[in-house]
């Protein structure tokens, strides 16, 4: 635990106002990846200036791509084409970012040079076999630690071959990794998903003029085409907006408008789940911006009720469960989550870490192997640990809106990986939160 940043939240209060949360993390990563291997110049606006997306940006700079910015969300990428990347001088350090490591492993498997991918302690514990095993079936050469974790040592090859892969888990990172490898593989690469996951890679490849075939739960790509640079307007991240969707729902006398939020239907599980719980959420001004749907979202206070969360919504809200557990703690009755074992292999074990923290705040929360059972009631004050997980830190900050005494959250530095403006935007809306270095 680095414990260099501690949040202290004073109990109660309301959230009111109108904000635009920063750019979508998933789309920001992909804007750099696809912009780098496209032909021509990509102008990105709304880029997320946070550590994870910057790790991807730095990796491509290290592979010889000229990238200007970010400057107030603007990035210019001078694409080098599919074959134009250069061998990096040393290992590519990807910090805390699972997306960077898994997507890059696919892209780098088919290069004419070798590369090494490293990350921080958390990333070095996360499972990588989910990408290295199907990549090996495509003839990729990737070494991992004995337990299948990073560092990854990739021996580039021109011998990749397309496969048909039935994904055993619903994962946009695995799907995207294999699509990127498919750009370099002989023949066709087809991926079948057990459930829909975010489809930004597919949309953005198509946006760059690269043919992709999508049929039901299958997506196919064939090598031999080119990507054309296009301008990319990154919508606000619904995963960051989620903290205020829950915050304004659980706090009294609250009304918040979140502008220009991405509402791609593979990401809106948070809205569906909160609505099933009785939340007062309205979408207006729905429009398509550069191949992605966005809307302004208005959320007001409401008395939430406990529900059994439909399993098909789990992959569509996968990053929002830490804060949804806080919503459940404030709801009347019992909320049950099942089918979410993937939460155990995120930046932390999000089931155990949230259950421990909620119990610390005297919430009736029981971790199960694949989810959680939460009986709504009072939230007391106390001290919790985020275990270096950005979404856990921000979720417990939101819990302060309904706690009876201050909540102290330790180890919050990694909020900078996805949402560096969290403290200032949350304060602007009315959350009584302060950051102190120990
Ligand atoms: O990048 P990282 O660390 O894996 O980030 C997380 C997050 O909470 O920010 C997961 F911990 O988001 C993933 C998400 O869970 C981002 C992502 C993507 O951009 O493709 C896909 C999801 O992961 P997965 O494992 O379900 O494919």
Short mmCIF file of C-alpha atoms and ligand atoms in Angstrom, two decimals:
data_model
loop_
_atom_site.label_atom_id
_atom_site.label_comp_id
_atom_site.label_asym_id
_atom_site.label_seq_id
_atom_site.Cartn_x
_atom_site.Cartn_y
_atom_site.Cartn_z
CA UNK A 1 0.00 0.00 0.00
CA UNK A 2 1.54 3.33 -1.02
CA UNK A 3 -0.86 5.33 1.19
CA UNK A 4 0.47 8.61 -0.10
CA UNK A 5 -3.00 10.13 -0.47
CA UNK A 6 -5.89 9.93 2.00
CA UNK A 7 -9.41 11.23 1.36
CA UNK A 8 -11.57 12.39 4.26
CA UNK A 9 -15.27 12.83 3.55
CA UNK A 10 -17.57 14.69 5.94
CA UNK A 11 -20.98 13.07 6.35
CA UNK A 12 -24.16 14.09 4.55
CA UNK A 13 -24.82 16.93 2.14
CA UNK A 14 -26.32 17.15 -1.34
CA UNK A 15 -25.01 17.17 -4.90
CA UNK A 16 -26.21 19.94 -7.21
CA UNK A 17 -25.00 21.45 -10.45
CA UNK A 18 -23.97 20.73 -14.01
CA UNK A 19 -20.59 19.26 -15.00
CA UNK A 20 -18.79 17.44 -17.78
CA UNK A 21 -16.70 14.54 -16.50
CA UNK A 22 -13.43 13.74 -18.34
CA UNK A 23 -13.08 11.62 -21.45
CA UNK A 24 -13.82 7.92 -21.73
CA UNK A 25 -10.81 5.84 -20.68
CA UNK A 26 -11.50 2.90 -23.03
CA UNK A 27 -11.94 5.17 -26.07
CA UNK A 28 -8.89 7.26 -25.12
CA UNK A 29 -6.64 4.16 -25.11
CA UNK A 30 -8.03 3.05 -28.45
CA UNK A 31 -7.66 6.53 -30.00
CA UNK A 32 -3.90 6.33 -29.42
CA UNK A 33 -3.57 2.71 -30.58
CA UNK A 34 -5.58 3.10 -33.77
CA UNK A 35 -4.29 6.63 -34.49
CA UNK A 36 -0.73 5.30 -34.30
CA UNK A 37 -1.24 2.46 -36.78
CA UNK A 38 -3.45 4.49 -39.13
CA UNK A 39 -2.20 6.31 -42.19
CA UNK A 40 -2.42 10.09 -41.80
CA UNK A 41 -2.93 12.47 -38.91
CA UNK A 42 -5.48 11.85 -36.15
CA UNK A 43 -6.77 14.78 -34.11
CA UNK A 44 -8.26 13.64 -30.81
CA UNK A 45 -10.41 15.92 -28.63
CA UNK A 46 -11.70 15.08 -25.15
CA UNK A 47 -8.75 12.72 -24.50
CA UNK A 48 -8.58 11.50 -20.89
CA UNK A 49 -5.46 13.05 -19.34
CA UNK A 50 -5.09 10.37 -16.68
CA UNK A 51 -2.30 7.91 -15.94
CA UNK A 52 -3.79 4.85 -17.68
CA UNK A 53 -4.42 6.50 -21.04
CA UNK A 54 -1.10 8.34 -20.75
CA UNK A 55 0.66 5.00 -20.28
CA UNK A 56 -0.66 3.91 -23.69
CA UNK A 57 0.36 7.24 -25.20
CA UNK A 58 3.91 6.95 -23.83
CA UNK A 59 4.21 3.36 -25.08
CA UNK A 60 3.50 4.46 -28.66
CA UNK A 61 5.90 7.38 -28.37
CA UNK A 62 8.51 4.83 -27.28
CA UNK A 63 7.73 2.90 -30.48
CA UNK A 64 8.58 5.92 -32.61
CA UNK A 65 5.15 7.49 -33.11
CA UNK A 66 5.14 11.28 -33.04
CA UNK A 67 2.35 12.39 -30.72
CA UNK A 68 1.64 16.00 -29.70
CA UNK A 69 -0.19 16.79 -26.47
CA UNK A 70 -2.25 16.13 -24.53
CA UNK A 71 -3.13 19.76 -24.19
CA UNK A 72 -6.56 20.43 -22.72
CA UNK A 73 -7.76 17.07 -24.06
CA UNK A 74 -6.29 17.63 -27.53
CA UNK A 75 -3.86 15.07 -28.94
CA UNK A 76 -2.41 14.90 -32.45
CA UNK A 77 -1.07 11.56 -33.64
CA UNK A 78 1.03 11.25 -36.77
CA UNK A 79 0.13 7.71 -37.78
CA UNK A 80 2.89 5.38 -39.03
CA UNK A 81 0.65 2.74 -40.65
CA UNK A 82 0.29 -0.92 -39.70
CA UNK A 83 3.96 -1.71 -40.35
CA UNK A 84 5.55 1.53 -39.14
CA UNK A 85 6.09 0.92 -35.41
CA UNK A 86 9.72 0.75 -34.25
CA UNK A 87 11.36 -1.40 -31.58
CA UNK A 88 11.22 0.38 -28.20
CA UNK A 89 14.56 0.90 -26.48
CA UNK A 90 13.46 -0.69 -23.21
CA UNK A 91 10.45 -2.35 -21.57
CA UNK A 92 7.11 -0.59 -22.04
CA UNK A 93 5.90 0.31 -18.52
CA UNK A 94 2.10 0.35 -18.42
CA UNK A 95 1.53 1.30 -14.79
CA UNK A 96 -1.84 0.17 -13.43
CA UNK A 97 -3.51 -0.29 -16.81
CA UNK A 98 -4.92 -3.70 -17.73
CA UNK A 99 -6.35 -2.33 -20.97
CA UNK A 100 -2.93 -1.13 -22.15
CA UNK A 101 -1.25 -4.45 -21.42
CA UNK A 102 -3.91 -6.72 -22.89
CA UNK A 103 -4.55 -4.69 -26.05
CA UNK A 104 -0.84 -4.12 -26.69
CA UNK A 105 -0.02 -7.81 -26.29
CA UNK A 106 -2.20 -8.55 -29.33
CA UNK A 107 -0.86 -5.70 -31.41
CA UNK A 108 2.79 -6.39 -30.57
CA UNK A 109 2.62 -10.15 -31.16
CA UNK A 110 2.59 -9.50 -34.92
CA UNK A 111 5.39 -6.89 -35.12
CA UNK A 112 8.82 -7.35 -36.67
CA UNK A 113 10.49 -6.58 -33.30
CA UNK A 114 10.47 -7.93 -29.74
CA UNK A 115 8.98 -6.11 -26.78
CA UNK A 116 8.56 -6.41 -23.01
CA UNK A 117 5.48 -5.19 -21.16
CA UNK A 118 5.67 -4.38 -17.44
CA UNK A 119 3.34 -2.82 -14.89
CA UNK A 120 2.90 -1.87 -11.25
CA UNK A 121 2.28 -4.37 -8.42
CA UNK A 122 -1.46 -4.58 -9.10
CA UNK A 123 -1.09 -5.07 -12.86
CA UNK A 124 1.66 -7.65 -12.26
CA UNK A 125 -0.84 -9.79 -10.33
CA UNK A 126 -3.65 -9.70 -12.91
CA UNK A 127 -4.31 -12.74 -15.13
CA UNK A 128 -2.75 -12.50 -18.60
CA UNK A 129 -3.35 -16.09 -19.78
CA UNK A 130 -6.76 -14.97 -21.00
CA UNK A 131 -4.84 -13.20 -23.79
CA UNK A 132 -1.63 -15.23 -24.06
CA UNK A 133 -3.44 -18.58 -24.53
CA UNK A 134 -5.55 -17.55 -27.55
CA UNK A 135 -2.60 -15.57 -28.92
CA UNK A 136 -0.46 -18.73 -28.68
CA UNK A 137 -3.13 -20.52 -30.75
CA UNK A 138 -2.45 -17.82 -33.37
CA UNK A 139 1.29 -18.76 -33.14
CA UNK A 140 2.26 -15.75 -31.04
CA UNK A 141 5.34 -16.15 -28.85
CA UNK A 142 4.79 -14.61 -25.43
CA UNK A 143 6.52 -15.49 -22.17
CA UNK A 144 4.82 -14.75 -18.85
CA UNK A 145 5.73 -15.49 -15.25
CA UNK A 146 4.98 -19.09 -14.22
CA UNK A 147 1.54 -18.13 -12.94
CA UNK A 148 0.60 -16.41 -16.21
CA UNK A 149 1.17 -12.85 -15.01
CA UNK A 150 3.27 -9.93 -16.30
CA UNK A 151 5.96 -9.04 -17.23
CA UNK A 152 5.20 -10.23 -20.75
CA UNK A 153 8.07 -10.86 -23.08
CA UNK A 154 6.89 -10.83 -26.69
CA UNK A 155 8.91 -12.21 -29.59
CA UNK A 156 7.44 -10.53 -32.64
CA UNK A 157 6.57 -12.78 -35.58
CA UNK A 158 5.21 -12.44 -39.10
CA UNK A 159 3.69 -15.90 -38.81
CA UNK A 160 0.45 -15.19 -36.94
CA UNK A 161 -2.53 -17.14 -38.22
CA UNK A 162 -6.21 -16.32 -37.77
CA UNK A 163 -8.30 -18.50 -35.44
CA UNK A 164 -11.90 -18.88 -34.44
CA UNK A 165 -11.97 -18.25 -30.70
CA UNK A 166 -14.94 -18.87 -28.39
CA UNK A 167 -14.19 -16.59 -25.45
CA UNK A 168 -14.77 -18.40 -22.15
CA UNK A 169 -15.35 -15.07 -20.36
CA UNK A 170 -17.07 -11.87 -21.44
CA UNK A 171 -14.10 -9.53 -21.89
CA UNK A 172 -13.71 -6.54 -24.17
CA UNK A 173 -9.97 -6.59 -23.52
CA UNK A 174 -9.58 -10.17 -24.79
CA UNK A 175 -11.80 -9.46 -27.80
CA UNK A 176 -9.88 -6.27 -28.63
CA UNK A 177 -6.50 -7.96 -28.16
CA UNK A 178 -7.42 -10.67 -30.68
CA UNK A 179 -8.87 -8.17 -33.16
CA UNK A 180 -5.59 -6.22 -33.05
CA UNK A 181 -3.59 -9.42 -33.53
CA UNK A 182 -5.98 -10.26 -36.38
CA UNK A 183 -4.76 -7.17 -38.25
CA UNK A 184 -1.45 -9.01 -38.68
CA UNK A 185 -2.63 -12.64 -38.94
CA UNK A 186 -2.90 -14.74 -42.06
CA UNK A 187 -6.57 -15.23 -42.96
CA UNK A 188 -9.60 -14.53 -40.80
CA UNK A 189 -9.78 -14.10 -37.02
CA UNK A 190 -13.24 -14.64 -35.52
CA UNK A 191 -14.19 -14.11 -31.90
CA UNK A 192 -17.42 -15.30 -30.27
CA UNK A 193 -18.54 -13.59 -27.07
CA UNK A 194 -20.54 -15.35 -24.34
CA UNK A 195 -22.27 -11.99 -23.66
CA UNK A 196 -22.02 -8.52 -25.21
CA UNK A 197 -19.08 -6.38 -24.01
CA UNK A 198 -18.00 -2.86 -24.90
CA UNK A 199 -17.54 -2.60 -28.65
CA UNK A 200 -15.39 0.54 -29.01
CA UNK A 201 -12.59 -1.31 -30.83
CA UNK A 202 -14.97 -2.62 -33.48
CA UNK A 203 -16.62 0.79 -33.96
CA UNK A 204 -13.32 2.63 -34.14
CA UNK A 205 -11.74 0.16 -36.58
CA UNK A 206 -14.79 0.59 -38.80
CA UNK A 207 -14.53 4.37 -38.32
CA UNK A 208 -10.99 4.14 -39.72
CA UNK A 209 -12.38 2.35 -42.78
CA UNK A 210 -11.16 -1.11 -41.72
CA UNK A 211 -13.68 -3.81 -42.65
CA UNK A 212 -15.08 -5.78 -39.70
CA UNK A 213 -17.86 -8.31 -39.91
CA UNK A 214 -20.28 -8.40 -36.99
CA UNK A 215 -22.94 -11.11 -36.84
CA UNK A 216 -24.84 -11.76 -33.60
CA UNK A 217 -22.26 -12.53 -30.92
CA UNK A 218 -19.42 -12.92 -33.46
CA UNK A 219 -16.93 -10.46 -34.84
CA UNK A 220 -14.44 -11.22 -37.63
CA UNK A 221 -11.45 -9.39 -39.04
CA UNK A 222 -9.12 -10.23 -41.94
CA UNK A 223 -5.65 -8.83 -42.49
CA UNK A 224 -4.59 -7.01 -45.64
CA UNK A 225 -6.48 -3.74 -45.32
CA UNK A 226 -5.39 -0.31 -44.06
CA UNK A 227 -6.58 2.13 -41.43
CA UNK A 228 -7.24 5.72 -42.47
CA UNK A 229 -6.76 8.43 -39.84
CA UNK A 230 -9.99 10.09 -38.70
CA UNK A 231 -10.65 12.73 -36.07
CA UNK A 232 -11.86 11.31 -32.75
CA UNK A 233 -14.12 13.18 -30.30
CA UNK A 234 -13.97 11.22 -27.03
CA UNK A 235 -17.25 11.38 -25.06
CA UNK A 236 -17.29 11.76 -21.27
CA UNK A 237 -16.73 8.51 -19.43
CA UNK A 238 -19.94 6.92 -18.15
CA UNK A 239 -17.76 5.00 -15.66
CA UNK A 240 -16.71 8.34 -14.12
CA UNK A 241 -20.24 9.78 -14.41
CA UNK A 242 -21.40 6.71 -12.45
CA UNK A 243 -20.11 8.14 -9.16
CA UNK A 244 -22.42 11.14 -9.51
CA UNK A 245 -25.34 9.07 -10.85
CA UNK A 246 -25.23 7.13 -7.58
CA UNK A 247 -24.25 10.16 -5.46
CA UNK A 248 -27.16 12.33 -6.58
CA UNK A 249 -29.55 9.37 -6.25
CA UNK A 250 -28.64 8.57 -2.63
CA UNK A 251 -28.12 12.14 -1.29
CA UNK A 252 -31.10 14.27 -0.27
CA UNK A 253 -32.20 17.35 -2.26
CA UNK A 254 -29.87 16.60 -5.14
CA UNK A 255 -30.10 17.37 -8.83
CA UNK A 256 -27.12 16.91 -11.15
CA UNK A 257 -26.75 17.26 -14.91
CA UNK A 258 -23.86 15.35 -16.51
CA UNK A 259 -23.17 16.59 -20.03
CA UNK A 260 -21.93 14.79 -23.15
CA UNK A 261 -21.72 11.33 -21.55
CA UNK A 262 -21.06 8.28 -23.74
CA UNK A 263 -24.16 6.07 -23.76
CA UNK A 264 -22.95 3.26 -26.02
CA UNK A 265 -25.41 0.48 -25.20
CA UNK A 266 -22.57 -1.84 -24.17
CA UNK A 267 -21.79 0.57 -21.31
CA UNK A 268 -25.17 1.68 -19.93
CA UNK A 269 -25.79 -1.17 -17.47
CA UNK A 270 -25.33 1.35 -14.62
CA UNK A 271 -28.35 3.35 -15.81
CA UNK A 272 -30.49 0.23 -16.27
CA UNK A 273 -29.57 -1.11 -12.83
CA UNK A 274 -30.16 2.21 -11.06
CA UNK A 275 -33.51 2.62 -12.83
CA UNK A 276 -34.53 -0.89 -11.71
CA UNK A 277 -33.66 0.29 -8.18
CA UNK A 278 -36.01 3.25 -8.63
CA UNK A 279 -33.54 6.01 -9.54
CA UNK A 280 -34.76 9.21 -11.18
CA UNK A 281 -32.56 9.45 -14.28
CA UNK A 282 -33.45 11.19 -17.56
CA UNK A 283 -31.44 11.27 -20.78
CA UNK A 284 -31.78 14.26 -23.08
CA UNK A 285 -30.15 15.56 -26.23
CA UNK A 286 -29.17 12.08 -27.43
CA UNK A 287 -26.92 12.40 -30.45
CA UNK A 288 -24.26 10.50 -32.39
CA UNK A 289 -20.73 11.92 -32.25
CA UNK A 290 -18.08 10.20 -34.37
CA UNK A 291 -19.71 6.77 -34.24
CA UNK A 292 -20.54 6.83 -30.50
CA UNK A 293 -23.85 7.89 -28.91
CA UNK A 294 -23.77 10.60 -26.24
CA UNK A 295 -26.42 12.26 -24.08
CA UNK A 296 -26.85 14.73 -21.23
CA UNK A 297 -27.95 12.84 -18.15
CA UNK A 298 -30.08 14.39 -15.40
CA UNK A 299 -30.26 12.62 -12.05
CA UNK A 300 -32.25 13.56 -8.94
CA UNK A 301 -32.54 12.19 -5.38
CA UNK A 302 -34.73 9.12 -4.95
CA UNK A 303 -35.41 6.35 -2.46
CA UNK A 304 -33.70 3.35 -4.01
CA UNK A 305 -34.95 -0.19 -3.42
CA UNK A 306 -32.98 -3.43 -3.32
CA UNK A 307 -33.14 -5.70 -6.37
CA UNK A 308 -31.76 -8.94 -7.76
CA UNK A 309 -29.42 -7.60 -10.44
CA UNK A 310 -30.13 -9.31 -13.80
CA UNK A 311 -26.98 -11.24 -14.80
CA UNK A 312 -27.12 -10.07 -18.39
CA UNK A 313 -26.48 -6.52 -17.16
CA UNK A 314 -23.24 -7.50 -15.39
CA UNK A 315 -20.78 -7.09 -18.33
CA UNK A 316 -22.54 -3.84 -19.29
CA UNK A 317 -21.84 -2.34 -15.85
CA UNK A 318 -18.68 -4.25 -14.95
CA UNK A 319 -16.65 -1.24 -13.74
CA UNK A 320 -19.54 0.36 -11.86
CA UNK A 321 -20.12 -2.28 -9.16
CA UNK A 322 -18.01 -0.63 -6.44
CA UNK A 323 -20.30 2.40 -6.49
CA UNK A 324 -23.41 0.28 -7.15
CA UNK A 325 -22.63 -1.55 -3.88
CA UNK A 326 -22.84 1.85 -2.17
CA UNK A 327 -26.22 2.43 -3.85
CA UNK A 328 -27.34 -0.97 -2.54
CA UNK A 329 -26.21 -0.06 0.98
CA UNK A 330 -28.56 2.97 0.81
CA UNK A 331 -31.49 1.08 -0.73
CA UNK A 332 -34.53 -0.25 1.08
CA UNK A 333 -34.27 -4.04 1.23
CA UNK A 334 -31.80 -6.54 -0.14
CA UNK A 335 -29.71 -6.31 -3.31
CA UNK A 336 -28.19 -9.49 -4.73
CA UNK A 337 -25.42 -9.61 -7.33
CA UNK A 338 -24.40 -12.90 -8.98
CA UNK A 339 -22.38 -13.82 -12.07
CA UNK A 340 -19.73 -11.17 -11.40
CA UNK A 341 -16.66 -13.27 -10.50
CA UNK A 342 -14.64 -11.10 -12.93
CA UNK A 343 -14.73 -8.39 -10.25
CA UNK A 344 -12.23 -10.46 -8.28
CA UNK A 345 -9.47 -9.90 -10.89
CA UNK A 346 -9.69 -6.15 -11.46
CA UNK A 347 -7.23 -3.59 -10.00
CA UNK A 348 -8.17 -5.20 -6.67
CA UNK A 349 -10.54 -8.01 -5.69
CA UNK A 350 -13.50 -5.65 -5.92
CA UNK A 351 -15.88 -8.09 -4.22
CA UNK A 352 -13.74 -8.68 -1.13
CA UNK A 353 -12.36 -5.16 -0.83
CA UNK A 354 -15.85 -3.57 -1.07
CA UNK A 355 -17.38 -6.11 1.34
CA UNK A 356 -14.57 -5.47 3.87
CA UNK A 357 -14.94 -1.69 3.60
CA UNK A 358 -18.74 -1.75 3.81
CA UNK A 359 -18.56 -4.00 6.88
CA UNK A 360 -16.08 -1.54 8.39
CA UNK A 361 -18.85 1.08 7.97
CA UNK A 362 -21.33 -1.33 9.67
CA UNK A 363 -23.19 -2.11 6.44
CA UNK A 364 -24.70 -5.59 6.22
CA UNK A 365 -22.70 -6.82 3.20
CA UNK A 366 -21.75 -10.42 2.50
CA UNK A 367 -19.24 -11.35 -0.20
CA UNK A 368 -20.13 -14.45 -2.25
CA UNK A 369 -17.82 -16.22 -4.73
CA UNK A 370 -19.40 -14.40 -7.68
CA UNK A 371 -21.01 -11.32 -6.19
CA UNK A 372 -22.46 -9.78 -3.05
CA UNK A 373 -25.59 -9.68 -0.89
CA UNK A 374 -26.25 -6.28 0.66
CA UNK A 375 -29.06 -5.37 3.05
CA UNK A 376 -29.63 -1.60 2.90
CA UNK A 377 -29.52 0.41 6.12
CA UNK A 378 -27.41 2.96 7.94
CA UNK A 379 -23.81 3.72 6.96
CA UNK A 380 -21.61 4.60 9.93
CA UNK A 381 -18.31 6.47 9.71
CA UNK A 382 -14.89 4.85 9.84
CA UNK A 383 -11.70 4.12 8.02
CA UNK A 384 -11.48 2.04 4.85
CA UNK A 385 -8.66 1.05 2.50
CA UNK A 386 -8.98 1.27 -1.29
CA UNK A 387 -6.08 -1.18 -1.91
CA UNK A 388 -4.82 1.14 -4.61
CA UNK A 389 -8.02 0.72 -6.64
CA UNK A 390 -9.31 4.01 -8.08
CA UNK A 391 -12.93 2.88 -8.31
CA UNK A 392 -12.99 1.65 -4.69
CA UNK A 393 -11.59 4.98 -3.44
CA UNK A 394 -14.21 7.02 -5.32
CA UNK A 395 -17.07 4.67 -4.35
CA UNK A 396 -16.34 5.11 -0.63
CA UNK A 397 -16.07 8.87 -1.10
CA UNK A 398 -19.65 8.82 -2.46
CA UNK A 399 -20.78 6.74 0.55
CA UNK A 400 -20.01 9.82 2.70
CA UNK A 401 -23.18 11.46 1.32
CA UNK A 402 -25.18 9.07 3.50
CA UNK A 403 -22.78 8.23 6.34
CA UNK A 404 -23.39 9.32 9.92
CA UNK A 405 -19.77 10.26 10.63
CA UNK A 406 -16.67 11.03 8.54
CA UNK A 407 -15.21 8.34 6.28
CA UNK A 408 -11.44 8.20 5.90
CA UNK A 409 -10.24 6.42 2.75
CA UNK A 410 -6.60 5.34 2.58
CA UNK A 411 -4.43 4.64 -0.47
CA UNK A 412 -6.25 6.90 -2.95
CA UNK A 413 -3.36 7.84 -5.23
CA UNK A 414 -4.62 5.71 -8.11
CA UNK A 415 -7.71 7.87 -8.58
CA UNK A 416 -5.25 9.58 -10.93
CA UNK A 417 -5.33 6.54 -13.22
CA UNK A 418 -8.85 7.31 -14.45
CA UNK A 419 -10.27 10.49 -12.90
CA UNK A 420 -7.71 13.04 -11.62
CA UNK A 421 -10.41 15.75 -11.40
CA UNK A 422 -12.63 13.66 -9.12
CA UNK A 423 -11.90 15.69 -5.99
CA UNK A 424 -12.48 19.08 -7.59
CA UNK A 425 -15.62 18.08 -9.54
CA UNK A 426 -17.12 16.26 -6.54
CA UNK A 427 -16.41 19.31 -4.35
CA UNK A 428 -17.93 21.61 -6.98
CA UNK A 429 -21.15 19.59 -6.84
CA UNK A 430 -21.21 19.71 -3.02
CA UNK A 431 -19.37 16.66 -1.66
CA UNK A 432 -17.49 17.69 1.46
CA UNK A 433 -14.20 15.94 0.68
CA UNK A 434 -10.58 16.81 1.40
CA UNK A 435 -7.31 15.21 0.47
CA UNK A 436 -4.45 15.05 2.93
CA UNK A 437 -1.04 13.58 2.48
CA UNK A 438 -0.08 11.60 5.60
O1 LIG B 1 -7.64 -1.10 -17.81
P1 LIG B 1 -8.13 -1.78 -16.57
O2 LIG B 1 -7.18 -1.59 -15.44
O3 LIG B 1 -8.46 -3.23 -16.79
O4 LIG B 1 -9.49 -1.00 -16.20
C1 LIG B 1 -10.83 -1.39 -15.84
C2 LIG B 1 -11.33 -0.21 -14.91
O5 LIG B 1 -12.06 -0.43 -13.92
O6 LIG B 1 -11.01 0.93 -15.23
C3 LIG B 1 -10.95 -2.73 -15.15
F1 LIG B 1 -10.44 -2.86 -14.02
O7 LIG B 1 -11.70 -1.33 -16.98
C4 LIG B 1 -11.70 -2.31 -18.05
C5 LIG B 1 -13.02 -3.07 -18.04
O8 LIG B 1 -13.26 -3.70 -16.81
C6 LIG B 1 -11.54 -1.57 -19.35
C7 LIG B 1 -11.93 -2.38 -20.54
C8 LIG B 1 -11.56 -1.91 -21.90
O9 LIG B 1 -11.26 -0.71 -22.08
O10 LIG B 1 -11.58 -2.74 -22.82
C9 LIG B 1 -12.68 -3.53 -20.44
C10 LIG B 1 -13.09 -4.11 -19.15
O11 LIG B 1 -12.23 -5.19 -18.82
P2 LIG B 1 -12.52 -6.72 -19.27
O12 LIG B 1 -11.52 -7.51 -18.47
O13 LIG B 1 -13.93 -6.99 -18.85
O14 LIG B 1 -12.31 -6.83 -20.69
#
